[in-house]
Amino acid sequence: MSTTTTRGVAQPAPAQASKPRPRRGLRASSTFNFWLFTGPFLIGLIIFVFVPIGWSVWLSFFEARFTVTPSEFVGFENYRQVLTDEDFLNSLVTFTVFAAFIVPATWAMSLGLALLVNRLRFMRAFFRSVFFLPTAVSYVAASLIWKMSLFNGVRFGLANTVIGWFGVDNIAWLASPDPPWYWLVIVTVRLWLQSGFFMILFLAALQNIPRELYEAASIDGAKPGWQTFRHITLPQLRATSTAVILLLLIAAYQAFDEFYNLLTKATWGQPPLVELYKMALGENQNYGAGSAGAVVLTVLICVVTLLQGKIMGFGRGEESK
C-alpha cells in the first residue's frame, strides 16, 4: 500500500488577503472639483446673462411701456419700429465709423507698444506697468478729463493751447458735428484706456515665439527688422491678433460711457447702446422696443463674430493652417 507524504515538498505560501484600497474621498473626485470651481460661475452666468437675455427676448414681443410684466402681445411690431427708427439706424452708422477708427488704431498701437517693451533690456516692468495703468481708470473719469481739461473748447484747454502755438484758431471739439472733431476726442480717450491691456496680450505672445525661428532666419539671410517682422513675428501673432480684433469689435459695440459723457446734450454721434438706453429708460420707457433693439444688436454681434471667425480662422488649430 503506497502512502503519500508531503514531507520535503514546498508548500505554496498562503495567499495574503489584499488590503482594501482606500476609497477616494469626494474631494478627490475630478467631477466634484469640476463642479466646485465652475458651478458658481455657471450659476452667475445663468442668473445674470442668460435669464436677462431670455427675458429681453420675451419682452420684445409685448407692448411693454412702464412695465416689465406686460400682457399685450404685439408680435414683431417692436422689431418693425426699431428697424425703421432713424435714430437707431444712424447709431449703427456711428458704430461702423467708430469701429473703423478704433479697431485698427488700437491693434496697431498695442502691437507697437508690445514690440518696443519687448526689446527693452532694462526697466521693462516699469514701462509695462506705465502703459497698462490707464486700463484701471474709469471710462467716466477719463471722459471727464478729456472733456474738461484736454478738449474743453476754450483757449485755456490743452489742445487749443498747443494748436495756438502754430497760429491755429480755437476749435470747439465737442460742440458741432461739422466738422466732426468729436471723433478725435472719442477715439483718443478709448485708445488711451484700452491699448495697455491689449499690449499685455501681444507681449505674452511675443515672448512665446521660439528664438530658433529668428536664428534660422538669420542663417538663411533674413535681415532683422521689417523682413523678420513680416515673415516671422506677424505670422506667429496671428491667433493673438484674431482674438484682439474680435474683442475690440465687441468692445466697440458696447461703447457707452465716453459717448454718453462727452456728447451729453448732442443729438448726433450716438452709438447703439446710448440710443437703446434712451428708448428703454427715456421719457416713454418703452422696454419692448428697447428689448427688440437689444436683440437686433445681439444678432449683429453674433453675425460679425462668426464672419470674422470664418475669415480669420478664430479658434482654428495650427495644424489646420
Tab-separated table of C-alpha atoms in Angstrom:
chain	number	residue	atom	x	y	z
A	1	MET	CA	0.000	0.000	0.000
A	2	SER	CA	1.548	3.127	-1.090
A	3	THR	CA	1.485	6.199	1.054
A	4	THR	CA	1.616	9.780	0.032
A	5	THR	CA	3.639	12.180	2.077
A	6	THR	CA	4.123	15.890	1.749
A	7	ARG	CA	7.397	15.977	3.599
A	8	GLY	CA	10.059	17.862	1.649
A	9	VAL	CA	7.659	19.294	-0.844
A	10	ALA	CA	7.446	23.062	-0.841
A	11	GLN	CA	4.059	24.210	0.125
A	12	PRO	CA	2.661	27.260	-1.636
A	13	ALA	CA	2.507	30.248	0.590
A	14	PRO	CA	-0.981	31.074	1.621
A	15	ALA	CA	-2.368	33.954	-0.386
A	16	GLN	CA	-2.367	37.091	1.585
A	17	ALA	CA	-5.547	38.941	1.660
A	18	SER	CA	-5.105	42.101	-0.305
A	19	LYS	CA	-5.515	45.245	1.658
A	20	PRO	CA	-8.644	47.137	0.803
A	21	ARG	CA	-7.862	50.127	-1.336
A	22	PRO	CA	-8.723	53.319	0.391
A	23	ARG	CA	-11.841	54.836	-1.011
A	24	ARG	CA	-11.316	58.082	-2.834
A	25	GLY	CA	-12.900	60.850	-0.960
A	26	LEU	CA	-15.411	63.142	-2.531
A	27	ARG	CA	-12.838	65.925	-2.592
A	28	ALA	CA	-10.501	63.803	-4.750
A	29	SER	CA	-13.148	63.281	-7.410
A	30	SER	CA	-12.410	65.188	-10.589
A	31	THR	CA	-16.138	65.551	-11.231
A	32	PHE	CA	-16.632	67.120	-7.803
A	33	ASN	CA	-13.735	69.509	-8.369
A	34	PHE	CA	-15.077	70.466	-11.778
A	35	TRP	CA	-18.477	71.452	-10.408
A	36	LEU	CA	-16.896	73.031	-7.322
A	37	PHE	CA	-14.953	75.537	-9.411
A	38	THR	CA	-17.303	76.014	-12.368
A	39	GLY	CA	-20.612	75.792	-10.509
A	40	PRO	CA	-20.618	79.318	-9.047
A	41	PHE	CA	-19.560	80.738	-12.405
A	42	LEU	CA	-22.288	78.836	-14.250
A	43	ILE	CA	-24.918	79.908	-11.721
A	44	GLY	CA	-23.873	83.553	-12.114
A	45	LEU	CA	-23.830	83.171	-15.883
A	46	ILE	CA	-27.370	81.781	-15.910
A	47	ILE	CA	-28.776	84.373	-13.490
A	48	PHE	CA	-27.059	87.485	-14.820
A	49	VAL	CA	-26.672	86.684	-18.535
A	50	PHE	CA	-28.982	84.023	-19.902
A	51	VAL	CA	-32.068	84.897	-17.838
A	52	PRO	CA	-31.885	88.622	-18.806
A	53	ILE	CA	-31.356	87.662	-22.452
A	54	GLY	CA	-34.371	85.359	-22.383
A	55	TRP	CA	-36.440	87.968	-20.574
A	56	SER	CA	-35.412	90.608	-23.115
A	57	VAL	CA	-36.437	88.347	-25.999
A	58	TRP	CA	-39.797	87.755	-24.284
A	59	LEU	CA	-40.345	91.493	-23.687
A	60	SER	CA	-39.568	92.287	-27.321
A	61	PHE	CA	-42.841	90.630	-28.383
A	62	PHE	CA	-45.045	92.636	-25.994
A	63	GLU	CA	-46.245	96.191	-25.577
A	64	ALA	CA	-44.144	96.945	-22.514
A	65	ARG	CA	-44.283	100.603	-21.560
A	66	PHE	CA	-43.513	101.425	-17.926
A	67	THR	CA	-43.755	97.748	-17.024
A	68	VAL	CA	-41.626	94.599	-17.240
A	69	THR	CA	-44.631	92.275	-16.851
A	70	PRO	CA	-46.687	93.150	-19.944
A	71	SER	CA	-49.749	91.277	-21.136
A	72	GLU	CA	-50.424	92.691	-24.632
A	73	PHE	CA	-48.739	90.544	-27.285
A	74	VAL	CA	-47.724	92.588	-30.363
A	75	GLY	CA	-45.650	90.068	-32.343
A	76	PHE	CA	-42.874	91.671	-34.402
A	77	GLU	CA	-44.243	95.222	-34.084
A	78	ASN	CA	-41.385	96.313	-31.805
A	79	TYR	CA	-38.832	94.968	-34.298
A	80	ARG	CA	-40.535	96.874	-37.132
A	81	GLN	CA	-40.461	100.035	-35.009
A	82	VAL	CA	-36.767	99.662	-34.194
A	83	LEU	CA	-35.652	98.772	-37.719
A	84	THR	CA	-37.482	101.810	-39.146
A	85	ASP	CA	-36.319	104.187	-36.415
A	86	GLU	CA	-33.965	106.732	-37.975
A	87	ASP	CA	-32.053	107.379	-34.767
A	88	PHE	CA	-31.333	103.680	-34.252
A	89	LEU	CA	-30.190	103.244	-37.855
A	90	ASN	CA	-27.941	106.310	-37.519
A	91	SER	CA	-26.473	104.794	-34.360
A	92	LEU	CA	-25.447	101.723	-36.377
A	93	VAL	CA	-23.679	104.037	-38.824
A	94	THR	CA	-21.976	105.717	-35.863
A	95	PHE	CA	-20.814	102.339	-34.623
A	96	THR	CA	-19.441	101.420	-38.058
A	97	VAL	CA	-17.403	104.639	-38.241
A	98	PHE	CA	-16.239	104.228	-34.645
A	99	ALA	CA	-15.168	100.614	-35.244
A	100	ALA	CA	-13.379	101.604	-38.467
A	101	PHE	CA	-11.273	104.084	-36.448
A	102	ILE	CA	-10.760	102.390	-33.111
A	103	VAL	CA	-10.151	98.735	-34.086
A	104	PRO	CA	-7.132	99.199	-36.411
A	105	ALA	CA	-5.765	102.096	-34.336
A	106	THR	CA	-5.841	100.090	-31.099
A	107	TRP	CA	-4.433	96.986	-32.786
A	108	ALA	CA	-1.520	98.930	-34.275
A	109	MET	CA	-0.740	100.890	-31.107
A	110	SER	CA	-0.950	97.822	-28.849
A	111	LEU	CA	1.332	95.828	-31.114
A	112	GLY	CA	3.763	98.731	-31.440
A	113	LEU	CA	3.965	99.204	-27.669
A	114	ALA	CA	4.460	95.459	-27.161
A	115	LEU	CA	7.311	95.393	-29.683
A	116	LEU	CA	9.006	98.354	-28.014
A	117	VAL	CA	8.644	96.977	-24.481
A	118	ASN	CA	9.763	93.512	-25.595
A	119	ARG	CA	13.029	94.937	-26.948
A	120	LEU	CA	13.868	96.727	-23.709
A	121	ARG	CA	16.792	95.360	-21.733
A	122	PHE	CA	16.105	97.349	-18.575
A	123	MET	CA	13.064	98.854	-16.807
A	124	ARG	CA	10.782	96.575	-18.803
A	125	ALA	CA	8.460	96.031	-15.823
A	126	PHE	CA	8.274	99.795	-15.239
A	127	PHE	CA	7.212	100.644	-18.795
A	128	ARG	CA	4.848	97.653	-18.895
A	129	SER	CA	3.137	99.000	-15.763
A	130	VAL	CA	3.054	102.564	-17.067
A	131	PHE	CA	1.362	101.574	-20.303
A	132	PHE	CA	-1.060	99.191	-18.535
A	133	LEU	CA	-2.045	101.675	-15.810
A	134	PRO	CA	-4.748	103.529	-17.872
A	135	THR	CA	-6.669	100.253	-18.079
A	136	ALA	CA	-7.559	100.659	-14.403
A	137	VAL	CA	-9.032	104.141	-14.961
A	138	SER	CA	-12.785	104.523	-15.167
A	139	TYR	CA	-14.184	105.381	-18.576
A	140	VAL	CA	-16.349	108.044	-16.961
A	141	ALA	CA	-13.398	109.680	-15.188
A	142	ALA	CA	-11.255	109.606	-18.328
A	143	SER	CA	-14.080	111.088	-20.399
A	144	LEU	CA	-14.494	113.960	-17.952
A	145	ILE	CA	-10.740	114.656	-18.012
A	146	TRP	CA	-10.766	114.693	-21.800
A	147	LYS	CA	-13.828	116.934	-21.854
A	148	MET	CA	-12.891	119.415	-19.121
A	149	SER	CA	-9.105	119.656	-19.471
A	150	LEU	CA	-7.774	118.481	-22.821
A	151	PHE	CA	-10.538	119.264	-25.315
A	152	ASN	CA	-12.743	121.758	-23.461
A	153	GLY	CA	-13.041	124.060	-26.481
A	154	VAL	CA	-11.772	127.250	-24.803
A	155	ARG	CA	-8.371	128.798	-25.379
A	156	PHE	CA	-7.129	127.555	-21.987
A	157	GLY	CA	-7.649	123.925	-22.966
A	158	LEU	CA	-4.518	121.889	-23.613
A	159	ALA	CA	-5.401	121.002	-27.209
A	160	ASN	CA	-6.288	124.579	-28.143
A	161	THR	CA	-3.161	125.867	-26.406
A	162	VAL	CA	-0.957	123.528	-28.456
A	163	ILE	CA	-2.563	124.352	-31.808
A	164	GLY	CA	-2.478	128.039	-30.835
A	165	TRP	CA	1.346	127.874	-30.877
A	166	PHE	CA	1.065	127.215	-34.628
A	167	GLY	CA	-1.379	130.056	-35.239
A	168	VAL	CA	-4.492	127.874	-35.462
A	169	ASP	CA	-7.733	129.293	-34.067
A	170	ASN	CA	-9.523	127.622	-31.172
A	171	ILE	CA	-11.669	124.615	-32.024
A	172	ALA	CA	-14.952	123.681	-30.362
A	173	TRP	CA	-14.148	119.988	-30.251
A	174	LEU	CA	-17.469	118.676	-28.968
A	175	ALA	CA	-19.936	121.392	-29.902
A	176	SER	CA	-20.712	120.554	-33.516
A	177	PRO	CA	-20.702	117.551	-35.870
A	178	ASP	CA	-19.449	119.712	-38.757
A	179	PRO	CA	-16.522	119.314	-38.922
A	180	PRO	CA	-16.622	116.117	-36.841
A	181	TRP	CA	-13.783	116.926	-34.448
A	182	TYR	CA	-15.605	114.953	-31.748
A	183	TRP	CA	-14.277	111.757	-33.317
A	184	LEU	CA	-10.738	112.787	-32.382
A	185	VAL	CA	-11.783	113.200	-28.750
A	186	ILE	CA	-13.689	109.915	-28.539
A	187	VAL	CA	-11.099	107.819	-30.358
A	188	THR	CA	-8.137	109.183	-28.368
A	189	VAL	CA	-9.771	108.621	-24.980
A	190	ARG	CA	-10.607	104.999	-25.771
A	191	LEU	CA	-7.206	104.468	-27.369
A	192	TRP	CA	-5.532	105.657	-24.181
A	193	LEU	CA	-7.757	103.488	-21.994
A	194	GLN	CA	-7.525	100.118	-23.728
A	195	SER	CA	-4.159	99.996	-25.556
A	196	GLY	CA	-2.287	98.889	-22.423
A	197	PHE	CA	-4.495	95.857	-21.902
A	198	PHE	CA	-4.054	94.561	-25.440
A	199	MET	CA	-0.335	95.385	-25.264
A	200	ILE	CA	-0.056	92.794	-22.464
A	201	LEU	CA	-1.680	90.159	-24.697
A	202	PHE	CA	0.730	90.894	-27.545
A	203	LEU	CA	3.680	90.980	-25.166
A	204	ALA	CA	2.843	87.487	-23.861
A	205	ALA	CA	2.533	86.193	-27.425
A	206	LEU	CA	5.859	87.762	-28.443
A	207	GLN	CA	7.669	86.088	-25.556
A	208	ASN	CA	6.320	82.686	-26.682
A	209	ILE	CA	7.837	82.896	-30.170
A	210	PRO	CA	10.751	80.396	-30.312
A	211	ARG	CA	14.139	82.078	-30.674
A	212	GLU	CA	15.156	79.266	-33.048
A	213	LEU	CA	12.924	80.769	-35.724
A	214	TYR	CA	14.869	84.031	-35.697
A	215	GLU	CA	18.200	82.180	-35.624
A	216	ALA	CA	17.188	80.027	-38.612
A	217	ALA	CA	16.001	83.106	-40.479
A	218	SER	CA	19.313	84.837	-39.756
A	219	ILE	CA	21.230	81.861	-41.111
A	220	ASP	CA	19.071	81.937	-44.238
A	221	GLY	CA	19.989	85.569	-44.766
A	222	ALA	CA	16.897	87.321	-43.442
A	223	LYS	CA	17.625	90.842	-42.304
A	224	PRO	CA	16.468	91.884	-38.836
A	225	GLY	CA	13.736	94.480	-38.806
A	226	TRP	CA	10.874	94.590	-41.259
A	227	GLN	CA	11.833	91.344	-43.012
A	228	THR	CA	11.784	89.195	-39.859
A	229	PHE	CA	8.738	91.050	-38.539
A	230	ARG	CA	6.758	90.381	-41.701
A	231	HIS	CA	7.730	86.729	-42.215
A	232	ILE	CA	8.169	85.504	-38.617
A	233	THR	CA	6.736	87.801	-35.943
A	234	LEU	CA	3.469	88.727	-37.618
A	235	PRO	CA	2.508	85.145	-38.664
A	236	GLN	CA	3.318	83.901	-35.151
A	237	LEU	CA	0.954	86.547	-33.735
A	238	ARG	CA	-1.926	85.533	-35.982
A	239	ALA	CA	-4.012	83.818	-33.279
A	240	THR	CA	-3.478	86.674	-30.819
A	241	SER	CA	-4.311	89.282	-33.462
A	242	THR	CA	-7.548	87.476	-34.305
A	243	ALA	CA	-8.603	87.365	-30.665
A	244	VAL	CA	-7.660	91.033	-30.139
A	245	ILE	CA	-9.676	92.182	-33.156
A	246	LEU	CA	-12.671	90.163	-32.000
A	247	LEU	CA	-12.511	91.693	-28.506
A	248	LEU	CA	-12.097	95.179	-29.976
A	249	LEU	CA	-15.155	94.760	-32.190
A	250	ILE	CA	-17.301	93.600	-29.279
A	251	ALA	CA	-16.000	96.472	-27.145
A	252	ALA	CA	-16.868	98.905	-29.938
A	253	TYR	CA	-20.420	97.539	-29.980
A	254	GLN	CA	-20.628	98.082	-26.215
A	255	ALA	CA	-19.357	101.683	-26.341
A	256	PHE	CA	-21.440	103.792	-23.992
A	257	ASP	CA	-19.615	105.705	-21.254
A	258	GLU	CA	-17.445	108.004	-23.355
A	259	PHE	CA	-20.242	108.850	-25.800
A	260	TYR	CA	-22.748	109.426	-23.011
A	261	ASN	CA	-20.428	111.709	-21.034
A	262	LEU	CA	-18.729	113.548	-23.886
A	263	LEU	CA	-21.853	114.129	-26.005
A	264	THR	CA	-24.362	114.567	-23.197
A	265	LYS	CA	-26.708	117.003	-24.929
A	266	ALA	CA	-25.905	116.125	-28.526
A	267	THR	CA	-28.497	114.613	-30.848
A	268	TRP	CA	-25.824	113.266	-33.203
A	269	GLY	CA	-22.946	110.824	-32.854
A	270	GLN	CA	-24.818	108.405	-30.614
A	271	PRO	CA	-23.859	104.691	-30.581
A	272	PRO	CA	-26.473	101.886	-30.437
A	273	LEU	CA	-26.351	101.382	-26.666
A	274	VAL	CA	-26.994	105.062	-25.955
A	275	GLU	CA	-29.986	105.035	-28.315
A	276	LEU	CA	-31.355	101.881	-26.688
A	277	TYR	CA	-30.808	103.414	-23.246
A	278	LYS	CA	-32.859	106.452	-24.240
A	279	MET	CA	-35.516	104.245	-25.846
A	280	ALA	CA	-35.928	101.935	-22.854
A	281	LEU	CA	-35.249	104.337	-19.973
A	282	GLY	CA	-36.169	107.687	-21.512
A	283	GLU	CA	-39.455	109.547	-21.156
A	284	ASN	CA	-41.565	106.755	-22.698
A	285	GLN	CA	-39.726	103.850	-21.038
A	286	ASN	CA	-40.563	101.532	-23.905
A	287	TYR	CA	-38.992	98.313	-22.671
A	288	GLY	CA	-40.488	96.319	-25.549
A	289	ALA	CA	-38.830	98.394	-28.278
A	290	GLY	CA	-35.621	98.647	-26.283
A	291	SER	CA	-35.532	94.869	-25.883
A	292	ALA	CA	-36.149	94.397	-29.609
A	293	GLY	CA	-33.220	96.718	-30.349
A	294	ALA	CA	-31.026	94.774	-27.912
A	295	VAL	CA	-31.933	91.513	-29.670
A	296	VAL	CA	-31.115	93.056	-33.057
A	297	LEU	CA	-27.763	94.257	-31.705
A	298	THR	CA	-27.002	90.811	-30.249
A	299	VAL	CA	-27.728	89.139	-33.579
A	300	LEU	CA	-25.443	91.631	-35.338
A	301	ILE	CA	-22.619	90.904	-32.887
A	302	CYS	CA	-23.038	87.155	-33.412
A	303	VAL	CA	-23.053	87.512	-37.207
A	304	VAL	CA	-19.959	89.728	-37.219
A	305	THR	CA	-18.173	87.367	-34.829
A	306	LEU	CA	-18.951	84.317	-36.958
A	307	LEU	CA	-17.869	86.094	-40.137
A	308	GLN	CA	-14.645	87.200	-38.537
A	309	GLY	CA	-14.015	83.680	-37.271
A	310	LYS	CA	-14.651	82.331	-40.752
A	311	ILE	CA	-12.345	84.842	-42.430
A	312	MET	CA	-9.531	84.988	-39.882
A	313	GLY	CA	-9.799	81.437	-38.562
A	314	PHE	CA	-10.521	82.210	-34.916
A	315	GLY	CA	-10.027	79.043	-32.844
A	316	ARG	CA	-8.522	77.122	-35.746
A	317	GLY	CA	-5.680	74.856	-34.761
A	318	GLU	CA	-2.148	75.368	-36.008
A	319	GLU	CA	-2.305	72.068	-37.846
A	320	SER	CA	-5.207	73.234	-39.985
A	321	LYS	CA	-3.393	76.259	-41.390
